[in-house]
PDB file of C-alpha atoms in Angstrom:
ATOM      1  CA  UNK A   1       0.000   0.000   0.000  1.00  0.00           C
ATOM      2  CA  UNK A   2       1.393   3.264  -1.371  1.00  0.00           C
ATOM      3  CA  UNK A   3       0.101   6.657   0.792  1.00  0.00           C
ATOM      4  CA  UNK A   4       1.922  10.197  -0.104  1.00  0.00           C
ATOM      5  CA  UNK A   5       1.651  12.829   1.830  1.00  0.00           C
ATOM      6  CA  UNK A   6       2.544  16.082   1.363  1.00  0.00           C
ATOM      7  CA  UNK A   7       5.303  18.195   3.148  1.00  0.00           C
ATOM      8  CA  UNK A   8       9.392  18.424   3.526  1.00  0.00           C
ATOM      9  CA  UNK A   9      11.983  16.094   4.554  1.00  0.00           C
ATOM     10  CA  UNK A  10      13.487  16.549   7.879  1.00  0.00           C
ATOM     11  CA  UNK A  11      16.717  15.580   8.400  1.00  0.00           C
ATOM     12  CA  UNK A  12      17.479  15.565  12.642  1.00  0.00           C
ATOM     13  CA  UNK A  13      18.668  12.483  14.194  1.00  0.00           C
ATOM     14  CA  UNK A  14      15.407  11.324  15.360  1.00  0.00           C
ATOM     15  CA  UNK A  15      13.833  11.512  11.763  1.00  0.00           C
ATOM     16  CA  UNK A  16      16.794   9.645  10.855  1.00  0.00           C
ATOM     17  CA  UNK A  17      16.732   6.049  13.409  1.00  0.00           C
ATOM     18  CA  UNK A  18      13.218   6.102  12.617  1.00  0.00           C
ATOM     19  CA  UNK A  19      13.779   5.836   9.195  1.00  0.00           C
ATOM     20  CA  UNK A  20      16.359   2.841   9.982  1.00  0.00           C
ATOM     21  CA  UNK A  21      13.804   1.734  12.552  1.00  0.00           C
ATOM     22  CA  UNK A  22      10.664   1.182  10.157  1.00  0.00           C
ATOM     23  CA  UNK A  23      13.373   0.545   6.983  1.00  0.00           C
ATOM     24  CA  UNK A  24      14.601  -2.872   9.214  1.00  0.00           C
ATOM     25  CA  UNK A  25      10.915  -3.572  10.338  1.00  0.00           C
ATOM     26  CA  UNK A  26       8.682  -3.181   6.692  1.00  0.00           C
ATOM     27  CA  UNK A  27       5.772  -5.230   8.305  1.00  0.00           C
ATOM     28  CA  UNK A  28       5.748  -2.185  11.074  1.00  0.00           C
ATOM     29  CA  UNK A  29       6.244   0.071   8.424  1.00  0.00           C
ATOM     30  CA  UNK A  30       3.289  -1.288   6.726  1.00  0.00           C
ATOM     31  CA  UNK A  31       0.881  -0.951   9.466  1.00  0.00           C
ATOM     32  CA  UNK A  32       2.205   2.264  10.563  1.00  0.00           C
ATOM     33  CA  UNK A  33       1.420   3.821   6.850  1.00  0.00           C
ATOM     34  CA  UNK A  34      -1.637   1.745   6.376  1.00  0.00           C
ATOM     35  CA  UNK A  35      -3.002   3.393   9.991  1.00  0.00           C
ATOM     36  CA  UNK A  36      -1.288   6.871   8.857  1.00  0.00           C
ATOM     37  CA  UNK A  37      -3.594   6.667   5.597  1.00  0.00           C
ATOM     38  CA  UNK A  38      -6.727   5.978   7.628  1.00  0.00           C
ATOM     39  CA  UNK A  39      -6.254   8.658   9.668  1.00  0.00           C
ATOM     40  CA  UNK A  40      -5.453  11.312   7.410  1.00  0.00           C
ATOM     41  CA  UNK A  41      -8.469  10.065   5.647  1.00  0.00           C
ATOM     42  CA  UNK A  42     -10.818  10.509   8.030  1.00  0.00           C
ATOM     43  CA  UNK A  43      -9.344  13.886   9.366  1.00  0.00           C
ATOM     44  CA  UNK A  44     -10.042  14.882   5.706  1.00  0.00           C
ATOM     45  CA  UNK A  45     -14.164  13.701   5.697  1.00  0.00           C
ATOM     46  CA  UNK A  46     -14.596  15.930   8.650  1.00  0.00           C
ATOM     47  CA  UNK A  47     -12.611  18.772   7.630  1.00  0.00           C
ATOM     48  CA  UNK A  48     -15.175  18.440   4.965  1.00  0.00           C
ATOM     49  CA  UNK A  49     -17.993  17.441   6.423  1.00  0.00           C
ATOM     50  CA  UNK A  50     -17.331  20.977   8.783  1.00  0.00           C
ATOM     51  CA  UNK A  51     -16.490  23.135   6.068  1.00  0.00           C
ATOM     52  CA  UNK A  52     -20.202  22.077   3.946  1.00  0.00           C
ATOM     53  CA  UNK A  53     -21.856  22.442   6.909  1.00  0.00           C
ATOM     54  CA  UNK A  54     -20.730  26.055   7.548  1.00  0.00           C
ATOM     55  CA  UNK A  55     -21.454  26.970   3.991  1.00  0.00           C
ATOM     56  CA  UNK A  56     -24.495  25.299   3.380  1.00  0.00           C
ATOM     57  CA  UNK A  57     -27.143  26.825   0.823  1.00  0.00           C
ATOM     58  CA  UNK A  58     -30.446  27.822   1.573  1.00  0.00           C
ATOM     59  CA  UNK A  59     -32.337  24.418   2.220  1.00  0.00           C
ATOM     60  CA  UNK A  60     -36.147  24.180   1.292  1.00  0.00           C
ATOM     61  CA  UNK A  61     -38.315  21.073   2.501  1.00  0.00           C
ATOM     62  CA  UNK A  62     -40.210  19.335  -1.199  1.00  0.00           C
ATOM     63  CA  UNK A  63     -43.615  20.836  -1.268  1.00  0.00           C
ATOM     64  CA  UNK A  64     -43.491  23.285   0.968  1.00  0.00           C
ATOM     65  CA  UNK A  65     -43.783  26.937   0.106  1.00  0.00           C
ATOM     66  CA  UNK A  66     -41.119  29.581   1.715  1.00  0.00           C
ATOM     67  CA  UNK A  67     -44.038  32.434   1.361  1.00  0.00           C
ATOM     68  CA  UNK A  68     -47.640  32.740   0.804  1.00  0.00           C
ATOM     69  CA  UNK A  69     -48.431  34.493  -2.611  1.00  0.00           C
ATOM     70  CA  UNK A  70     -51.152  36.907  -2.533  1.00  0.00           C
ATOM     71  CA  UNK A  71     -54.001  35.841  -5.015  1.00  0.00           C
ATOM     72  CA  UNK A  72     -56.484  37.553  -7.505  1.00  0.00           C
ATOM     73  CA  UNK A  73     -54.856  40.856  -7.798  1.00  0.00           C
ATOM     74  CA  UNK A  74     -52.083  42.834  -9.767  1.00  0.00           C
ATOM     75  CA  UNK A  75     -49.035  43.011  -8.430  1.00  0.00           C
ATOM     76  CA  UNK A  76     -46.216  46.041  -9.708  1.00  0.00           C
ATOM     77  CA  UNK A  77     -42.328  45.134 -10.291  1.00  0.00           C
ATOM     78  CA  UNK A  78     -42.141  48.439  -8.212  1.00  0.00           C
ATOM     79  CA  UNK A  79     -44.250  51.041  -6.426  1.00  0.00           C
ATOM     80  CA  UNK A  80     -45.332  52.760  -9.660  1.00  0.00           C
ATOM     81  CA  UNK A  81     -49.169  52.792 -10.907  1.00  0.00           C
ATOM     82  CA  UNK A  82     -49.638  49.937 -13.483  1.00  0.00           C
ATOM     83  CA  UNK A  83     -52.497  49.826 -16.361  1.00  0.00           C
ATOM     84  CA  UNK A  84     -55.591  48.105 -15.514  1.00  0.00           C
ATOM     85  CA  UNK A  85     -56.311  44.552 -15.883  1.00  0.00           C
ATOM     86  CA  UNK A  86     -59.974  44.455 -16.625  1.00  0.00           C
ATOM     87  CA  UNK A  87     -60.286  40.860 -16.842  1.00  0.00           C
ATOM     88  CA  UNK A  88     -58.238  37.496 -17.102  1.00  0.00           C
ATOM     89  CA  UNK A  89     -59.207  34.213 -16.537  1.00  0.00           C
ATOM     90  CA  UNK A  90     -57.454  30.769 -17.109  1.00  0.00           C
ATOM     91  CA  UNK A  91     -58.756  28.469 -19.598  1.00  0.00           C
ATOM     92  CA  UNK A  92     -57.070  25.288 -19.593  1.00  0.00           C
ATOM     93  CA  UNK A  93     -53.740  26.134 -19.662  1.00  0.00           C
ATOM     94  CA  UNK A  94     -54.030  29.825 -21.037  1.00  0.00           C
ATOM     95  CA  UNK A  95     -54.966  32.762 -19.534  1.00  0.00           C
ATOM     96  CA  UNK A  96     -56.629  35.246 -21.405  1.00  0.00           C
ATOM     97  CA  UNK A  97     -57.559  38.729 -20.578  1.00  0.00           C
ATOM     98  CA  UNK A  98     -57.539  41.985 -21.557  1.00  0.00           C
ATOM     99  CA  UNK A  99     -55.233  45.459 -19.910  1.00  0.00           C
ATOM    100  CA  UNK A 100     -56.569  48.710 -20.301  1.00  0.00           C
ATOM    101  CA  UNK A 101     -54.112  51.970 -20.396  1.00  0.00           C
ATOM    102  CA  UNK A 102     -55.458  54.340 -17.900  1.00  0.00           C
ATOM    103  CA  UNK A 103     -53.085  56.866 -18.111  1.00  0.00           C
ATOM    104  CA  UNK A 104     -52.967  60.616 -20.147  1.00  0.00           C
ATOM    105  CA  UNK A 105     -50.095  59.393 -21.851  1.00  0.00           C
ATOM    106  CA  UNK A 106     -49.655  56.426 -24.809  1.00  0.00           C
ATOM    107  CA  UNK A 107     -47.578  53.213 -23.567  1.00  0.00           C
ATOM    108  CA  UNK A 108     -45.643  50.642 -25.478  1.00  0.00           C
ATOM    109  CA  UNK A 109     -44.181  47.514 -24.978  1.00  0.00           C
ATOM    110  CA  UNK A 110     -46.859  45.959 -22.788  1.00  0.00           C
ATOM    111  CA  UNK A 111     -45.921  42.437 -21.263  1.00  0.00           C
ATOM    112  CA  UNK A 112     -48.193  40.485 -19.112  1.00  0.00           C
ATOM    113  CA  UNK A 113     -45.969  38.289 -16.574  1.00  0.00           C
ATOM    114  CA  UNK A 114     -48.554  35.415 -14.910  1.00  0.00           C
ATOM    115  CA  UNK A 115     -46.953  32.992 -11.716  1.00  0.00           C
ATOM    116  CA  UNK A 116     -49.731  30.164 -11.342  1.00  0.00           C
ATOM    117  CA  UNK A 117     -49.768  28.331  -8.030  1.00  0.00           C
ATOM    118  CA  UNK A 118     -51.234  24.829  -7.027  1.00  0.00           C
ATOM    119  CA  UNK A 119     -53.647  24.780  -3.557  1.00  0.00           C
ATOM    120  CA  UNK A 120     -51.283  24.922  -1.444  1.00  0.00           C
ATOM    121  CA  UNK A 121     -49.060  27.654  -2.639  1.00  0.00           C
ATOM    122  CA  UNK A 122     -46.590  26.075  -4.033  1.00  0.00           C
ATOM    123  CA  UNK A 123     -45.283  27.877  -7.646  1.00  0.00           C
ATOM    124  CA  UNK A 124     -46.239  25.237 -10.536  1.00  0.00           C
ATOM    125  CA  UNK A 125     -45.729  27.038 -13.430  1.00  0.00           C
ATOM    126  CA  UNK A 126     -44.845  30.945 -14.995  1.00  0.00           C
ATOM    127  CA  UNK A 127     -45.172  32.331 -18.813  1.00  0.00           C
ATOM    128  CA  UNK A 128     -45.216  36.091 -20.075  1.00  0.00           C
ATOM    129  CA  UNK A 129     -46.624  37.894 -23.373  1.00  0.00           C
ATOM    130  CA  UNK A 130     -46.719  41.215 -25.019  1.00  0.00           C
ATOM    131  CA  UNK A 131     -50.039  42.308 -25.478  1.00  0.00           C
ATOM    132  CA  UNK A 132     -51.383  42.083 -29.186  1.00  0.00           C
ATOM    133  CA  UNK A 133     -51.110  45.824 -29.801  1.00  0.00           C
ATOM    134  CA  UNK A 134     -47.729  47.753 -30.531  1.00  0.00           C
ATOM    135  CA  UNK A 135     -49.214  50.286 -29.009  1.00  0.00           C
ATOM    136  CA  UNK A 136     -52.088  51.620 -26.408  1.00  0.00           C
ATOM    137  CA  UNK A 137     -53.193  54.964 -26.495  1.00  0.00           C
ATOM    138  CA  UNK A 138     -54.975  56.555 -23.057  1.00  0.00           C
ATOM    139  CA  UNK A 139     -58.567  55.102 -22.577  1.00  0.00           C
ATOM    140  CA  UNK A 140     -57.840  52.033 -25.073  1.00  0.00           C
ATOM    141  CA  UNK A 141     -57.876  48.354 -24.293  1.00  0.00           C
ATOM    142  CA  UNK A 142     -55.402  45.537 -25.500  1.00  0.00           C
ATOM    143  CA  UNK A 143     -56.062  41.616 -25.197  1.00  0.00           C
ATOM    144  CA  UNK A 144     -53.103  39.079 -24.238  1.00  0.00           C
ATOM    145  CA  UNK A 145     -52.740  35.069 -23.969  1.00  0.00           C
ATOM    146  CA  UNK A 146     -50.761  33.905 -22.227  1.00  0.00           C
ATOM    147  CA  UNK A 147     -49.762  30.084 -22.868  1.00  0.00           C
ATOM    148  CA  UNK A 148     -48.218  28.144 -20.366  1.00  0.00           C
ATOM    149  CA  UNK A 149     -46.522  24.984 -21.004  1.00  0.00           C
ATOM    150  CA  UNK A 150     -47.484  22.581 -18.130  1.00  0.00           C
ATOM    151  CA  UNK A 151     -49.822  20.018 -16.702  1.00  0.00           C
ATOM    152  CA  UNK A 152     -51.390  22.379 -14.329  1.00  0.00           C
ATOM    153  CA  UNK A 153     -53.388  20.548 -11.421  1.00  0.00           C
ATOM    154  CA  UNK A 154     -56.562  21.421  -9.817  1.00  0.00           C
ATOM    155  CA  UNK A 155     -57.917  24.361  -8.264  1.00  0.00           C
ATOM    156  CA  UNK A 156     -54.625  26.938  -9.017  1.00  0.00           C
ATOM    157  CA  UNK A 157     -54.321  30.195  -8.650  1.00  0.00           C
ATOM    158  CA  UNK A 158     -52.838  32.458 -10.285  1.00  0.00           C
ATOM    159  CA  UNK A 159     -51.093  36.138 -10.529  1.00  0.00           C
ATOM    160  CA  UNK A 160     -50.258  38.734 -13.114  1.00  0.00           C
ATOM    161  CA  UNK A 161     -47.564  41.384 -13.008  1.00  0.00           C
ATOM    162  CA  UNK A 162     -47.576  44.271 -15.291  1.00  0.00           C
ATOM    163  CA  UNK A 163     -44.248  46.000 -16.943  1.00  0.00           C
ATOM    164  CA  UNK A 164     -44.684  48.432 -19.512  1.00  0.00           C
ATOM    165  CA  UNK A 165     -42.564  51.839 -21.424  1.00  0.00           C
ATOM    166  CA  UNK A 166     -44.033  54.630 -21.577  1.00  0.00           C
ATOM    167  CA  UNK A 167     -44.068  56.199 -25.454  1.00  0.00           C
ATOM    168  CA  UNK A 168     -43.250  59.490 -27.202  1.00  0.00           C
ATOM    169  CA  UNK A 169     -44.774  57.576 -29.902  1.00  0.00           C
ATOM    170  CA  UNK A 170     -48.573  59.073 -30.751  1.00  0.00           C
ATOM    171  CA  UNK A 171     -49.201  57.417 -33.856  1.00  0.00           C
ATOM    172  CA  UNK A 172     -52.152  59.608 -36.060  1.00  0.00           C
ATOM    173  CA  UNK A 173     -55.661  57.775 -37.048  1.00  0.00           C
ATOM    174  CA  UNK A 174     -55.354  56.563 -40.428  1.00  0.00           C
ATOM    175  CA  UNK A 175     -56.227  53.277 -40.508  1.00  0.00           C
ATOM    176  CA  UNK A 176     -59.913  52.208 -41.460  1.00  0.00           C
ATOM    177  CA  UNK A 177     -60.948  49.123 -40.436  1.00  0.00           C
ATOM    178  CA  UNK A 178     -63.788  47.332 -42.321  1.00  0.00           C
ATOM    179  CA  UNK A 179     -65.170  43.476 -41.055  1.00  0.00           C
ATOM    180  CA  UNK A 180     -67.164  41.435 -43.222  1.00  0.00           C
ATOM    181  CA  UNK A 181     -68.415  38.028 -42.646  1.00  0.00           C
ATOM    182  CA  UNK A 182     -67.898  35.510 -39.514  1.00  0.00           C
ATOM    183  CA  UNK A 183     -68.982  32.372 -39.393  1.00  0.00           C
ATOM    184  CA  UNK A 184     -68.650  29.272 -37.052  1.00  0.00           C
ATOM    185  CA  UNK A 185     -68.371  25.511 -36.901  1.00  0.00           C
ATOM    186  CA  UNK A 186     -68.411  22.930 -34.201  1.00  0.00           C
ATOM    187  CA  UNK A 187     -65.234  24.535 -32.490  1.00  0.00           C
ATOM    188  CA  UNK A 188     -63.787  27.027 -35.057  1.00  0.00           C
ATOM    189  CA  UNK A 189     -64.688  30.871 -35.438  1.00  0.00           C
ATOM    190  CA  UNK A 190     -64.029  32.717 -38.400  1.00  0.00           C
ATOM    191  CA  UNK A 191     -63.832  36.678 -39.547  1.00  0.00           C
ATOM    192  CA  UNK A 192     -62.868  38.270 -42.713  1.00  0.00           C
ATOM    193  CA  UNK A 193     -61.866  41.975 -43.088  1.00  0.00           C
ATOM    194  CA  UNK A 194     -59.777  44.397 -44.823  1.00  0.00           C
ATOM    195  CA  UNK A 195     -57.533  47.732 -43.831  1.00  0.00           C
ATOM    196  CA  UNK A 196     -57.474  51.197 -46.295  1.00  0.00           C
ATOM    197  CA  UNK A 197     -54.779  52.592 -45.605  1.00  0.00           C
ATOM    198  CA  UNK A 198     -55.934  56.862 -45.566  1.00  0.00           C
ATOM    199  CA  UNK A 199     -52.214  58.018 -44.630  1.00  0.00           C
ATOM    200  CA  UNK A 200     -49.890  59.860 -47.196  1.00  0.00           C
ATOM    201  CA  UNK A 201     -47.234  57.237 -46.829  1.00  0.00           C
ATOM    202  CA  UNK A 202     -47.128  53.380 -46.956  1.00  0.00           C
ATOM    203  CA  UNK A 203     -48.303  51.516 -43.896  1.00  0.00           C
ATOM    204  CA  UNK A 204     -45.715  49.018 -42.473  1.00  0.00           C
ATOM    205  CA  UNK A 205     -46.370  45.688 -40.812  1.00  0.00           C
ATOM    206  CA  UNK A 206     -50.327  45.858 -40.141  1.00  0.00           C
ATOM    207  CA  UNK A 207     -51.627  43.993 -37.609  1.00  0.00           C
ATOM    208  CA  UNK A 208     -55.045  43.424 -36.866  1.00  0.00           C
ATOM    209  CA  UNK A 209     -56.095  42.382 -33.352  1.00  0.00           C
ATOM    210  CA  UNK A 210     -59.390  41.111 -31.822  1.00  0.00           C
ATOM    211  CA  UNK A 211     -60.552  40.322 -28.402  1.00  0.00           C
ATOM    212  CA  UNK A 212     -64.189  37.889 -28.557  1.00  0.00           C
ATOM    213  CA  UNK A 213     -66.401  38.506 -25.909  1.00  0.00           C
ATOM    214  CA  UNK A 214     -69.413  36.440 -23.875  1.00  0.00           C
ATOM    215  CA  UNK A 215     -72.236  37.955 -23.122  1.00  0.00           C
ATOM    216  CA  UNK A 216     -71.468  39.218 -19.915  1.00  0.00           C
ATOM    217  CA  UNK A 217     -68.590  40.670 -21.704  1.00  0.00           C
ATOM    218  CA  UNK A 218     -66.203  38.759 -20.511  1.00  0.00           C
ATOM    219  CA  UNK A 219     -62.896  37.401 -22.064  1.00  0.00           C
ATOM    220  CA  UNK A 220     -63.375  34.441 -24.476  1.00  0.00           C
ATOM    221  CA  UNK A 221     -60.139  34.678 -26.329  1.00  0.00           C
ATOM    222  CA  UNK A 222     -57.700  36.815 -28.192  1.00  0.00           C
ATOM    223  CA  UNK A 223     -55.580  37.070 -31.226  1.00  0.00           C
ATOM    224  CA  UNK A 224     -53.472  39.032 -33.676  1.00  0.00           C
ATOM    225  CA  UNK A 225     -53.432  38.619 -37.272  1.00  0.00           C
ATOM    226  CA  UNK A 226     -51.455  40.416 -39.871  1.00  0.00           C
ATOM    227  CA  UNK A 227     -53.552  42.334 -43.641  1.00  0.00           C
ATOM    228  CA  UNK A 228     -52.244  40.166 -46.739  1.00  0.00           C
ATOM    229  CA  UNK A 229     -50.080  41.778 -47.593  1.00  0.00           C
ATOM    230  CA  UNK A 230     -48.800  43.640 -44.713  1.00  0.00           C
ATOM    231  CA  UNK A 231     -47.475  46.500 -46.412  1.00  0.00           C
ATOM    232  CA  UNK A 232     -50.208  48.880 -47.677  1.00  0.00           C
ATOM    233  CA  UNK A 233     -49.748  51.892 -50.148  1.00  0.00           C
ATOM    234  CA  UNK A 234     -51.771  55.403 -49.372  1.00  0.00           C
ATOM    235  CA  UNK A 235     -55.194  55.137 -50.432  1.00  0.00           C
ATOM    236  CA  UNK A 236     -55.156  51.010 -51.109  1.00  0.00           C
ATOM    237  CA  UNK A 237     -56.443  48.000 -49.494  1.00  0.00           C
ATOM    238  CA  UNK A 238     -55.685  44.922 -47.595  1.00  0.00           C
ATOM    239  CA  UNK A 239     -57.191  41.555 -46.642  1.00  0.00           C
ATOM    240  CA  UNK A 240     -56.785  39.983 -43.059  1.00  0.00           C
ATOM    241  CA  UNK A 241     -58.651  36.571 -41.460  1.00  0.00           C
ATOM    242  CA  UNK A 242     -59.161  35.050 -38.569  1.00  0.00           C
ATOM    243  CA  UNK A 243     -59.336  32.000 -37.671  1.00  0.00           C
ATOM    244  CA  UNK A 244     -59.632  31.092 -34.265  1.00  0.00           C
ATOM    245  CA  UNK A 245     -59.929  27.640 -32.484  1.00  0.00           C
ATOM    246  CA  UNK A 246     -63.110  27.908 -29.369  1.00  0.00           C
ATOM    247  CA  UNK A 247     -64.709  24.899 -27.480  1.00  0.00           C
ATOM    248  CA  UNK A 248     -68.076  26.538 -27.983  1.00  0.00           C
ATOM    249  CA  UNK A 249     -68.278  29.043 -30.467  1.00  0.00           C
ATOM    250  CA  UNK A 250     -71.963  30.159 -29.635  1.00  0.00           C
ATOM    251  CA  UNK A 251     -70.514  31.920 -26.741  1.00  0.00           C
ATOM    252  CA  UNK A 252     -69.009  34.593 -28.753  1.00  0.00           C
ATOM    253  CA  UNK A 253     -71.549  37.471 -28.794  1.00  0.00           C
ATOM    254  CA  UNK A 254     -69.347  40.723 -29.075  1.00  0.00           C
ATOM    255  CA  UNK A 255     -65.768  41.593 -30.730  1.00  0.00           C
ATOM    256  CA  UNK A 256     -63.435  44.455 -30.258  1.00  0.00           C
ATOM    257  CA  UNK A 257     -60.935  45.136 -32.883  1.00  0.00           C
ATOM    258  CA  UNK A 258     -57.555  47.029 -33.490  1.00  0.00           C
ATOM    259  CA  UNK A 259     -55.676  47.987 -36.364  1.00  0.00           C
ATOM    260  CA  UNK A 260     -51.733  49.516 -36.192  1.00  0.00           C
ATOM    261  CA  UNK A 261     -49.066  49.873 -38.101  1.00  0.00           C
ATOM    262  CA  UNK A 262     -45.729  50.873 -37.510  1.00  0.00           C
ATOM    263  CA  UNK A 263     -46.849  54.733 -39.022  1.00  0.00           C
ATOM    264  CA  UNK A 264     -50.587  54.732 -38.116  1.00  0.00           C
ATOM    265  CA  UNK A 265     -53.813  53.851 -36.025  1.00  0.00           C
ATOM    266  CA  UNK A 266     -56.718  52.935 -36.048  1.00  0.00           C
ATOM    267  CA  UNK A 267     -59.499  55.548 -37.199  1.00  0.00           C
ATOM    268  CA  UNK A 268     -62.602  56.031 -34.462  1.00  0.00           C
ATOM    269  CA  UNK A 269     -65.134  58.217 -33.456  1.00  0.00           C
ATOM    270  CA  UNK A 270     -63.808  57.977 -29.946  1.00  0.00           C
ATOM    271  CA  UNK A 271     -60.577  56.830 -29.805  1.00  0.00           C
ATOM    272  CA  UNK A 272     -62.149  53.204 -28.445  1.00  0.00           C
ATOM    273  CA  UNK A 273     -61.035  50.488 -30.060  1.00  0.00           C
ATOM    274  CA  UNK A 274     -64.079  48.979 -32.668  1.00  0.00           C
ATOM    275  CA  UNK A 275     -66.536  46.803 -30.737  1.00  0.00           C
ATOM    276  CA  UNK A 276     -68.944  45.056 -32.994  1.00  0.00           C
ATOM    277  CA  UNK A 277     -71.933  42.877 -32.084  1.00  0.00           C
ATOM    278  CA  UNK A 278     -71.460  39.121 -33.426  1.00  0.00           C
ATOM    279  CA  UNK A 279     -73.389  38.726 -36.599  1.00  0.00           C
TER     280      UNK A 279
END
């Protein structure tokens, strides 16, 4: 058995006869090393073992829950006011809803952050999504879905945080929105329109949003689509469609739509986004 150790020869008389000493007795010498070995060996685990223990992470019991989350509200990154979350609700394993911008002042880059919880507390999933419009200007409404990719169980709760920028960007009304014909099957609903662009320049990546509605005006689902094509010269036209998968879509009795491009928005009466009773 072969055991190195670390540190410098020492040369003294004593070192030296008990050099001789275990060099004339190798069976002694043996043991002594073999004994050595174990020793330092075991010195070693609970130099270790101490040192872990003194540094040990934060430790957290399986299934149990370090705080209690506060349910059914909107929570801020920060101490700053927020826009409105008029509704949500989780279907499946979406939630849907719709944020309105109560300020005087347009905002951008809208994200919806949701943390979903099982019944006891404990965090069982998290997703985040831009709202559908570039842009909200003050008094408008947006939609957002926000899919999250888990097996949720039972009874969960959930909660949305709300980040936004605010934007220099007012964008003038010159987009007119036109819808045509919707129609439904067993689980799909369908809606054709078109976009004139009124502006004196070309329109740049259209999109078309919608937000479906119940009858007690609540959330169904919401989507974004983009005109065919998505560029549109001054004074032309362009095609968009939905097409939007819903378990039952005799629910659907009201739709709001939006229009924006990177130039322009949507034309209203008063500044509300379109809301049009299904057909």
């Amino acid at each position: 058995m072969k055991c190195t150790l670390p540190g410098k020869l020492l040369t003294n008389s004593i070192d030296t006869y008990f050099a001789e000493y275990l060099a004339k007795n190798s069976h002694s010498a043996r043991q002594f090393t073999s004994l050595l070995c174990l020793s330092m060996a075991i010195a070693g685990f609970l130099f270790s073992l101490i040192s872990s223990t003194a540094n040990a992470q934060i430790e957290v019991t399986l299934d149990e829950n370090m705080s209690t989350p506060i349910f059914n509200s909107t929570l801020s990154e920060d101490a700053e006011p927020r826009p409105d979350i008029l509704y949500s609700a989780l279907n499946k394993n979406t939630i849907v809803g719709e944020v309105l911008n109560n300020f005087s002042y347009p905002i951008e880059l809208v994200r919806i952050t949701a943390t979903v919880y099982d019944k006891n507390g404990i965090i069982v999933a998290t997703g985040d999504k831009y709202v559908n419009d570039y842009l909200i200007k003050p008094g408008n409404r947006s939609g957002f879905d926000i899919f999250l990719d888990e097996t949720l169980p039972s009874k969960t709760k959930y909660t949305l945080t709300t980040s936004f920028e605010k934007s220099e960007d007012d964008k003038p009304e010159a987009l007119q929105l036109s819808i045509g014909k919707n129609s439904k099957s067993s689980n799909t609903f369908r809606v054709l329109g078109e976009v004139m662009n009124q502006g004196k320049d070309d329109a740049n990546a259209v999109k078309v949003s919608a937000i479906l509605y119940d009858e007690k005006h609540k959330v169904i689902d919401t989507d974004y689509v983009f005109t065919n094509p998505d560029i549109i010269s001054p004074n032309k036209k362009a095609p968009f469609e939905f097409s939007l998968y819903v378990d039952n879509p005799e629910k659907i009795k009201s739709m709001a739509f939006n229009v924006q491009s990177d130039e322009y928005s949507l034309i209203t009466d008063n500044g509300q986004n379109n809301t049009i009773p299904q057909q």
